[in-house]
Amino acid sequence: GDSVTQMQGQVTLSEDDFLFINCTYSTTWYPTLFWYVQYPGEGPQLLLKVTTANNKGISRGFEATYDKGTTSFHLQKASVQESDSAVYYCVLLNYNQGKLIFGQGTKLSIKP
Amino acid sequence: NAGVIQTPRHKVTGKGQEATLWCEPISGHSAVFWYRQTIVQGLEFLTYFRNQAPIDDSGMPKERFSAQMPNQSHSTLKIQSTQPQDSAVYLCASSRQAYSGNTLYFGEGSRLIVV
């Protein structure tokens, strides 16, 4: 079945560092992929969405593209700020079942 | 505009008691989803409704858990005979169209603690 894997459970960076979060996916359909972000005490919210391979999704300084060859979908940001501290979820749309499949999440902590 | 509203925000219940969680989706949204969030399992899909009809409950534990959507303005998740392993944050989300490719808007969640 469809699945999403985030191997990085936690990432700790300093302000202005470069962020790169890795995600791989598995699906038999054309993938639609998302990054959702969850701040403490809140529900997840959409950060960005990518529906076409090699197209870049951009939002709030974050970028993501997916590569069909390697079935990878990475999130990156050039310069992180303390306000970016949150949990980031890689998410795959399962078209067949009409629901979202969430990865395990990557907790980003930014040292001031 | 109000977002997805979930009540209660926190609930402590004794083992074996019943817990009911409420969700009010964003007005005009036709799809409602329930997820469960724990540290160990992360975000797990439970069930979803499209235009109030149950579409997929494949994530629901077969015993003790049930969900309903009696009208377009609210959905409930009921857990009978609660067990400590039911302790989690239960998240409700809604989307504008009955298609999960649309953005899901989550509520803040209901934190259930079973003692």
PDB file of C-alpha atoms in Angstrom:
ATOM      1  CA  GLY A   1       0.000   0.000   0.000  1.00  0.00           C
ATOM      2  CA  ASP A   2       0.898   3.685  -0.118  1.00  0.00           C
ATOM      3  CA  SER A   3       3.411   4.861   2.448  1.00  0.00           C
ATOM      4  CA  VAL A   4       5.600   7.769   3.482  1.00  0.00           C
ATOM      5  CA  THR A   5       8.880   7.573   5.370  1.00  0.00           C
ATOM      6  CA  GLN A   6      10.677  10.303   7.263  1.00  0.00           C
ATOM      7  CA  MET A   7      13.868   8.967   8.788  1.00  0.00           C
ATOM      8  CA  GLN A   8      14.824  12.129  10.647  1.00  0.00           C
ATOM      9  CA  GLY A   9      12.866  12.188  13.871  1.00  0.00           C
ATOM     10  CA  GLN A  10      14.532  15.329  15.134  1.00  0.00           C
ATOM     11  CA  VAL A  11      16.680  18.063  13.639  1.00  0.00           C
ATOM     12  CA  THR A  12      18.406  20.759  15.691  1.00  0.00           C
ATOM     13  CA  LEU A  13      19.807  23.829  13.972  1.00  0.00           C
ATOM     14  CA  SER A  14      20.929  27.343  14.795  1.00  0.00           C
ATOM     15  CA  GLU A  15      19.279  30.457  13.398  1.00  0.00           C
ATOM     16  CA  ASP A  16      20.253  31.191   9.781  1.00  0.00           C
ATOM     17  CA  ASP A  17      21.279  27.565   9.182  1.00  0.00           C
ATOM     18  CA  PHE A  18      20.162  25.712   6.038  1.00  0.00           C
ATOM     19  CA  LEU A  19      17.324  23.233   6.533  1.00  0.00           C
ATOM     20  CA  PHE A  20      16.922  19.996   4.607  1.00  0.00           C
ATOM     21  CA  ILE A  21      14.349  17.387   5.618  1.00  0.00           C
ATOM     22  CA  ASN A  22      14.266  14.111   3.765  1.00  0.00           C
ATOM     23  CA  CYS A  23      11.152  12.125   2.841  1.00  0.00           C
ATOM     24  CA  THR A  24      10.553   9.111   0.611  1.00  0.00           C
ATOM     25  CA  TYR A  25       7.216   7.831  -0.616  1.00  0.00           C
ATOM     26  CA  SER A  26       5.679   4.776  -2.198  1.00  0.00           C
ATOM     27  CA  THR A  27       2.545   4.764  -4.323  1.00  0.00           C
ATOM     28  CA  THR A  28       1.140   3.099  -7.418  1.00  0.00           C
ATOM     29  CA  TRP A  29      -0.594   6.334  -8.495  1.00  0.00           C
ATOM     30  CA  TYR A  30       0.709   9.683  -9.676  1.00  0.00           C
ATOM     31  CA  PRO A  31       1.674  11.261  -6.383  1.00  0.00           C
ATOM     32  CA  THR A  32       0.364  14.449  -4.924  1.00  0.00           C
ATOM     33  CA  LEU A  33       2.573  15.393  -2.007  1.00  0.00           C
ATOM     34  CA  PHE A  34       2.309  17.902   0.767  1.00  0.00           C
ATOM     35  CA  TRP A  35       4.274  19.269   3.667  1.00  0.00           C
ATOM     36  CA  TYR A  36       2.185  20.052   6.724  1.00  0.00           C
ATOM     37  CA  VAL A  37       3.584  21.894   9.760  1.00  0.00           C
ATOM     38  CA  GLN A  38       2.378  21.581  13.337  1.00  0.00           C
ATOM     39  CA  TYR A  39       3.212  24.206  15.934  1.00  0.00           C
ATOM     40  CA  PRO A  40       2.906  23.376  19.648  1.00  0.00           C
ATOM     41  CA  GLY A  41      -0.690  23.236  20.826  1.00  0.00           C
ATOM     42  CA  GLU A  42      -2.109  23.466  17.332  1.00  0.00           C
ATOM     43  CA  GLY A  43      -3.319  21.096  14.666  1.00  0.00           C
ATOM     44  CA  PRO A  44      -1.260  20.536  11.517  1.00  0.00           C
ATOM     45  CA  GLN A  45      -1.604  23.141   8.781  1.00  0.00           C
ATOM     46  CA  LEU A  46      -0.697  23.025   5.120  1.00  0.00           C
ATOM     47  CA  LEU A  47       2.726  24.434   4.309  1.00  0.00           C
ATOM     48  CA  LEU A  48       2.924  23.572   0.620  1.00  0.00           C
ATOM     49  CA  LYS A  49       1.657  21.164  -2.039  1.00  0.00           C
ATOM     50  CA  VAL A  50       3.319  19.700  -5.120  1.00  0.00           C
ATOM     51  CA  THR A  51       1.348  17.839  -7.785  1.00  0.00           C
ATOM     52  CA  THR A  52       3.922  17.507 -10.561  1.00  0.00           C
ATOM     53  CA  ALA A  53       7.391  15.975 -10.455  1.00  0.00           C
ATOM     54  CA  ASN A  54      10.259  18.463 -10.606  1.00  0.00           C
ATOM     55  CA  ASN A  55       7.897  21.386 -10.054  1.00  0.00           C
ATOM     56  CA  LYS A  56       8.775  23.440  -7.013  1.00  0.00           C
ATOM     57  CA  GLY A  57       6.332  24.222  -4.267  1.00  0.00           C
ATOM     58  CA  ILE A  58       7.184  27.424  -2.410  1.00  0.00           C
ATOM     59  CA  SER A  59       5.696  28.906   0.728  1.00  0.00           C
ATOM     60  CA  ARG A  60       6.973  31.136   3.540  1.00  0.00           C
ATOM     61  CA  GLY A  61      10.567  30.673   2.394  1.00  0.00           C
ATOM     62  CA  PHE A  62      10.277  26.880   2.250  1.00  0.00           C
ATOM     63  CA  GLU A  63      10.736  24.949  -0.988  1.00  0.00           C
ATOM     64  CA  ALA A  64       9.983  21.383  -1.975  1.00  0.00           C
ATOM     65  CA  THR A  65      10.155  19.292  -5.115  1.00  0.00           C
ATOM     66  CA  TYR A  66       9.660  15.612  -5.679  1.00  0.00           C
ATOM     67  CA  ASP A  67      11.734  13.272  -7.781  1.00  0.00           C
ATOM     68  CA  LYS A  68       9.871  10.334  -9.304  1.00  0.00           C
ATOM     69  CA  GLY A  69      13.091   8.475 -10.023  1.00  0.00           C
ATOM     70  CA  THR A  70      14.198   8.348  -6.418  1.00  0.00           C
ATOM     71  CA  THR A  71      10.635   8.692  -4.992  1.00  0.00           C
ATOM     72  CA  SER A  72      11.920  11.433  -2.732  1.00  0.00           C
ATOM     73  CA  PHE A  73      10.251  14.645  -1.605  1.00  0.00           C
ATOM     74  CA  HIS A  74      12.527  17.006   0.284  1.00  0.00           C
ATOM     75  CA  LEU A  75      11.764  20.177   2.189  1.00  0.00           C
ATOM     76  CA  GLN A  76      14.375  22.900   2.408  1.00  0.00           C
ATOM     77  CA  LYS A  77      14.818  26.435   3.609  1.00  0.00           C
ATOM     78  CA  ALA A  78      17.852  28.618   3.127  1.00  0.00           C
ATOM     79  CA  SER A  79      17.870  30.314   6.518  1.00  0.00           C
ATOM     80  CA  VAL A  80      15.777  29.070   9.438  1.00  0.00           C
ATOM     81  CA  GLN A  81      14.454  31.243  12.220  1.00  0.00           C
ATOM     82  CA  GLU A  82      13.435  30.395  15.756  1.00  0.00           C
ATOM     83  CA  SER A  83       9.787  30.751  14.711  1.00  0.00           C
ATOM     84  CA  ASP A  84      10.243  27.760  12.379  1.00  0.00           C
ATOM     85  CA  SER A  85      10.472  25.438  15.377  1.00  0.00           C
ATOM     86  CA  ALA A  86       7.704  22.893  14.782  1.00  0.00           C
ATOM     87  CA  VAL A  87       7.011  19.370  13.584  1.00  0.00           C
ATOM     88  CA  TYR A  88       7.057  18.932   9.808  1.00  0.00           C
ATOM     89  CA  TYR A  89       5.055  16.153   8.184  1.00  0.00           C
ATOM     90  CA  CYS A  90       5.560  14.740   4.724  1.00  0.00           C
ATOM     91  CA  VAL A  91       2.130  13.728   3.419  1.00  0.00           C
ATOM     92  CA  LEU A  92       0.987  11.624   0.467  1.00  0.00           C
ATOM     93  CA  LEU A  93      -2.477  11.710  -1.046  1.00  0.00           C
ATOM     94  CA  ASN A  94      -3.895   8.241  -1.592  1.00  0.00           C
ATOM     95  CA  TYR A  95      -6.175   8.885  -4.569  1.00  0.00           C
ATOM     96  CA  ASN A  96      -7.722   5.469  -4.457  1.00  0.00           C
ATOM     97  CA  GLN A  97      -8.967   5.886  -0.918  1.00  0.00           C
ATOM     98  CA  GLY A  98      -9.245   9.667  -0.932  1.00  0.00           C
ATOM     99  CA  LYS A  99      -7.257  10.258   2.225  1.00  0.00           C
ATOM    100  CA  LEU A 100      -3.925  11.660   3.351  1.00  0.00           C
ATOM    101  CA  ILE A 101      -1.114   9.464   4.635  1.00  0.00           C
ATOM    102  CA  PHE A 102       1.204  11.203   7.085  1.00  0.00           C
ATOM    103  CA  GLY A 103       4.871  10.446   7.671  1.00  0.00           C
ATOM    104  CA  GLN A 104       6.159  10.120  11.205  1.00  0.00           C
ATOM    105  CA  GLY A 105       7.126  13.780  11.375  1.00  0.00           C
ATOM    106  CA  THR A 106      10.417  15.608  11.877  1.00  0.00           C
ATOM    107  CA  LYS A 107      10.710  17.841  14.904  1.00  0.00           C
ATOM    108  CA  LEU A 108      12.723  20.951  14.090  1.00  0.00           C
ATOM    109  CA  SER A 109      14.317  22.774  17.003  1.00  0.00           C
ATOM    110  CA  ILE A 110      16.103  26.070  16.454  1.00  0.00           C
ATOM    111  CA  LYS A 111      18.695  27.267  18.934  1.00  0.00           C
ATOM    112  CA  PRO A 112      18.515  31.045  19.372  1.00  0.00           C
TER     113      PRO A 112
ATOM    114  CA  ASN B   1     -13.866  32.917   9.806  1.00  0.00           C
ATOM    115  CA  ALA B   2     -13.842  30.351  12.544  1.00  0.00           C
ATOM    116  CA  GLY B   3     -11.699  27.324  11.984  1.00  0.00           C
ATOM    117  CA  VAL B   4     -12.496  23.758  12.911  1.00  0.00           C
ATOM    118  CA  ILE B   5     -13.735  23.686  16.480  1.00  0.00           C
ATOM    119  CA  GLN B   6     -13.118  20.693  18.701  1.00  0.00           C
ATOM    120  CA  THR B   7     -14.520  20.150  22.172  1.00  0.00           C
ATOM    121  CA  PRO B   8     -13.476  19.372  24.791  1.00  0.00           C
ATOM    122  CA  ARG B   9      -9.843  20.432  24.461  1.00  0.00           C
ATOM    123  CA  HIS B  10      -8.888  18.167  27.329  1.00  0.00           C
ATOM    124  CA  LYS B  11     -10.677  15.203  28.848  1.00  0.00           C
ATOM    125  CA  VAL B  12      -9.615  12.873  31.629  1.00  0.00           C
ATOM    126  CA  THR B  13     -11.651   9.734  31.957  1.00  0.00           C
ATOM    127  CA  GLY B  14     -11.445   6.623  34.087  1.00  0.00           C
ATOM    128  CA  LYS B  15     -10.693   3.272  32.549  1.00  0.00           C
ATOM    129  CA  GLY B  16     -13.903   1.657  31.330  1.00  0.00           C
ATOM    130  CA  GLN B  17     -15.845   4.901  30.980  1.00  0.00           C
ATOM    131  CA  GLU B  18     -17.173   6.392  27.763  1.00  0.00           C
ATOM    132  CA  ALA B  19     -15.712   9.438  26.040  1.00  0.00           C
ATOM    133  CA  THR B  20     -17.376  11.533  23.358  1.00  0.00           C
ATOM    134  CA  LEU B  21     -15.439  14.073  21.324  1.00  0.00           C
ATOM    135  CA  TRP B  22     -17.102  16.755  19.221  1.00  0.00           C
ATOM    136  CA  CYS B  23     -16.069  18.443  16.031  1.00  0.00           C
ATOM    137  CA  GLU B  24     -17.599  21.400  14.223  1.00  0.00           C
ATOM    138  CA  PRO B  25     -16.171  21.662  10.704  1.00  0.00           C
ATOM    139  CA  ILE B  26     -15.695  24.890   8.831  1.00  0.00           C
ATOM    140  CA  SER B  27     -19.006  26.048   7.400  1.00  0.00           C
ATOM    141  CA  GLY B  28     -19.423  24.944   3.799  1.00  0.00           C
ATOM    142  CA  HIS B  29     -16.854  22.165   3.985  1.00  0.00           C
ATOM    143  CA  SER B  30     -18.237  18.855   2.813  1.00  0.00           C
ATOM    144  CA  ALA B  31     -15.581  16.420   4.064  1.00  0.00           C
ATOM    145  CA  VAL B  32     -14.687  15.687   7.677  1.00  0.00           C
ATOM    146  CA  PHE B  33     -11.769  13.557   8.825  1.00  0.00           C
ATOM    147  CA  TRP B  34     -10.710  12.149  12.189  1.00  0.00           C
ATOM    148  CA  TYR B  35      -7.086  11.386  13.041  1.00  0.00           C
ATOM    149  CA  ARG B  36      -5.426  10.150  16.221  1.00  0.00           C
ATOM    150  CA  GLN B  37      -2.023  11.444  17.259  1.00  0.00           C
ATOM    151  CA  THR B  38       0.387   9.758  19.672  1.00  0.00           C
ATOM    152  CA  ILE B  39       4.111  10.060  20.182  1.00  0.00           C
ATOM    153  CA  VAL B  40       4.678   6.425  19.255  1.00  0.00           C
ATOM    154  CA  GLN B  41       2.353   6.084  16.245  1.00  0.00           C
ATOM    155  CA  GLY B  42       2.305   9.659  14.995  1.00  0.00           C
ATOM    156  CA  LEU B  43      -0.771  10.747  13.020  1.00  0.00           C
ATOM    157  CA  GLU B  44      -3.105   7.850  12.262  1.00  0.00           C
ATOM    158  CA  PHE B  45      -6.148   8.107  10.028  1.00  0.00           C
ATOM    159  CA  LEU B  46      -9.325   6.903  11.700  1.00  0.00           C
ATOM    160  CA  THR B  47     -12.326   7.715   9.508  1.00  0.00           C
ATOM    161  CA  TYR B  48     -13.896  10.246   7.200  1.00  0.00           C
ATOM    162  CA  PHE B  49     -17.255  11.503   6.006  1.00  0.00           C
ATOM    163  CA  ARG B  50     -18.214  13.030   2.695  1.00  0.00           C
ATOM    164  CA  ASN B  51     -21.431  15.058   2.629  1.00  0.00           C
ATOM    165  CA  GLN B  52     -22.230  13.482   6.023  1.00  0.00           C
ATOM    166  CA  ALA B  53     -21.999   9.924   4.667  1.00  0.00           C
ATOM    167  CA  PRO B  54     -19.340   7.611   6.119  1.00  0.00           C
ATOM    168  CA  ILE B  55     -16.831   6.816   3.376  1.00  0.00           C
ATOM    169  CA  ASP B  56     -13.880   5.084   4.983  1.00  0.00           C
ATOM    170  CA  ASP B  57     -13.538   3.852   8.550  1.00  0.00           C
ATOM    171  CA  SER B  58     -10.582   1.573   7.906  1.00  0.00           C
ATOM    172  CA  GLY B  59      -8.517   3.186  10.655  1.00  0.00           C
ATOM    173  CA  MET B  60     -11.094   2.798  13.374  1.00  0.00           C
ATOM    174  CA  PRO B  61     -10.510   0.105  15.979  1.00  0.00           C
ATOM    175  CA  LYS B  62     -13.361  -2.290  15.288  1.00  0.00           C
ATOM    176  CA  GLU B  63     -14.554  -2.469  18.827  1.00  0.00           C
ATOM    177  CA  ARG B  64     -15.377   0.433  21.114  1.00  0.00           C
ATOM    178  CA  PHE B  65     -14.851   3.248  18.546  1.00  0.00           C
ATOM    179  CA  SER B  66     -17.655   4.806  16.530  1.00  0.00           C
ATOM    180  CA  ALA B  67     -18.097   8.056  14.620  1.00  0.00           C
ATOM    181  CA  GLN B  68     -21.162   9.834  13.375  1.00  0.00           C
ATOM    182  CA  MET B  69     -22.048  12.935  11.433  1.00  0.00           C
ATOM    183  CA  PRO B  70     -25.750  13.589  12.049  1.00  0.00           C
ATOM    184  CA  ASN B  71     -25.697  16.948  10.271  1.00  0.00           C
ATOM    185  CA  GLN B  72     -23.310  19.114   8.284  1.00  0.00           C
ATOM    186  CA  SER B  73     -22.328  21.182  11.290  1.00  0.00           C
ATOM    187  CA  HIS B  74     -20.940  18.542  13.602  1.00  0.00           C
ATOM    188  CA  SER B  75     -19.370  15.134  13.914  1.00  0.00           C
ATOM    189  CA  THR B  76     -18.749  13.010  16.998  1.00  0.00           C
ATOM    190  CA  LEU B  77     -16.213  10.362  17.874  1.00  0.00           C
ATOM    191  CA  LYS B  78     -17.292   8.056  20.656  1.00  0.00           C
ATOM    192  CA  ILE B  79     -15.042   5.674  22.529  1.00  0.00           C
ATOM    193  CA  GLN B  80     -16.742   3.118  24.748  1.00  0.00           C
ATOM    194  CA  SER B  81     -15.046   1.388  27.650  1.00  0.00           C
ATOM    195  CA  THR B  82     -11.940   3.542  27.334  1.00  0.00           C
ATOM    196  CA  GLN B  83      -8.549   1.950  27.891  1.00  0.00           C
ATOM    197  CA  PRO B  84      -5.197   3.583  28.757  1.00  0.00           C
ATOM    198  CA  GLN B  85      -3.961   2.908  25.207  1.00  0.00           C
ATOM    199  CA  ASP B  86      -6.734   5.191  23.923  1.00  0.00           C
ATOM    200  CA  SER B  87      -4.892   8.147  25.447  1.00  0.00           C
ATOM    201  CA  ALA B  88      -4.005  10.432  22.556  1.00  0.00           C
ATOM    202  CA  VAL B  89      -4.798  13.706  20.853  1.00  0.00           C
ATOM    203  CA  TYR B  90      -7.779  13.266  18.557  1.00  0.00           C
ATOM    204  CA  LEU B  91      -7.726  15.640  15.619  1.00  0.00           C
ATOM    205  CA  CYS B  92     -10.640  16.574  13.420  1.00  0.00           C
ATOM    206  CA  ALA B  93     -10.141  18.170  10.017  1.00  0.00           C
ATOM    207  CA  SER B  94     -12.412  19.402   7.269  1.00  0.00           C
ATOM    208  CA  SER B  95     -11.908  20.206   3.606  1.00  0.00           C
ATOM    209  CA  ARG B  96     -13.877  22.271   1.158  1.00  0.00           C
ATOM    210  CA  GLN B  97     -14.635  19.562  -1.344  1.00  0.00           C
ATOM    211  CA  ALA B  98     -15.192  15.865  -0.984  1.00  0.00           C
ATOM    212  CA  TYR B  99     -11.698  15.179  -2.250  1.00  0.00           C
ATOM    213  CA  SER B 100      -8.707  14.840  -0.041  1.00  0.00           C
ATOM    214  CA  GLY B 101      -6.432  16.619  -2.480  1.00  0.00           C
ATOM    215  CA  ASN B 102      -7.907  19.800  -1.165  1.00  0.00           C
ATOM    216  CA  THR B 103      -6.331  21.408   1.870  1.00  0.00           C
ATOM    217  CA  LEU B 104      -7.237  19.849   5.182  1.00  0.00           C
ATOM    218  CA  TYR B 105      -7.951  22.335   7.941  1.00  0.00           C
ATOM    219  CA  PHE B 106      -7.316  20.829  11.342  1.00  0.00           C
ATOM    220  CA  GLY B 107      -8.745  21.765  14.683  1.00  0.00           C
ATOM    221  CA  GLU B 108      -6.541  22.112  17.740  1.00  0.00           C
ATOM    222  CA  GLY B 109      -7.403  18.621  18.877  1.00  0.00           C
ATOM    223  CA  SER B 110      -8.965  16.978  21.902  1.00  0.00           C
ATOM    224  CA  ARG B 111      -6.449  15.503  24.318  1.00  0.00           C
ATOM    225  CA  LEU B 112      -7.883  12.371  25.934  1.00  0.00           C
ATOM    226  CA  ILE B 113      -6.210  10.897  28.990  1.00  0.00           C
ATOM    227  CA  VAL B 114      -7.471   7.589  30.313  1.00  0.00           C
ATOM    228  CA  VAL B 115      -6.410   6.831  33.887  1.00  0.00           C
TER     229      VAL B 115
END
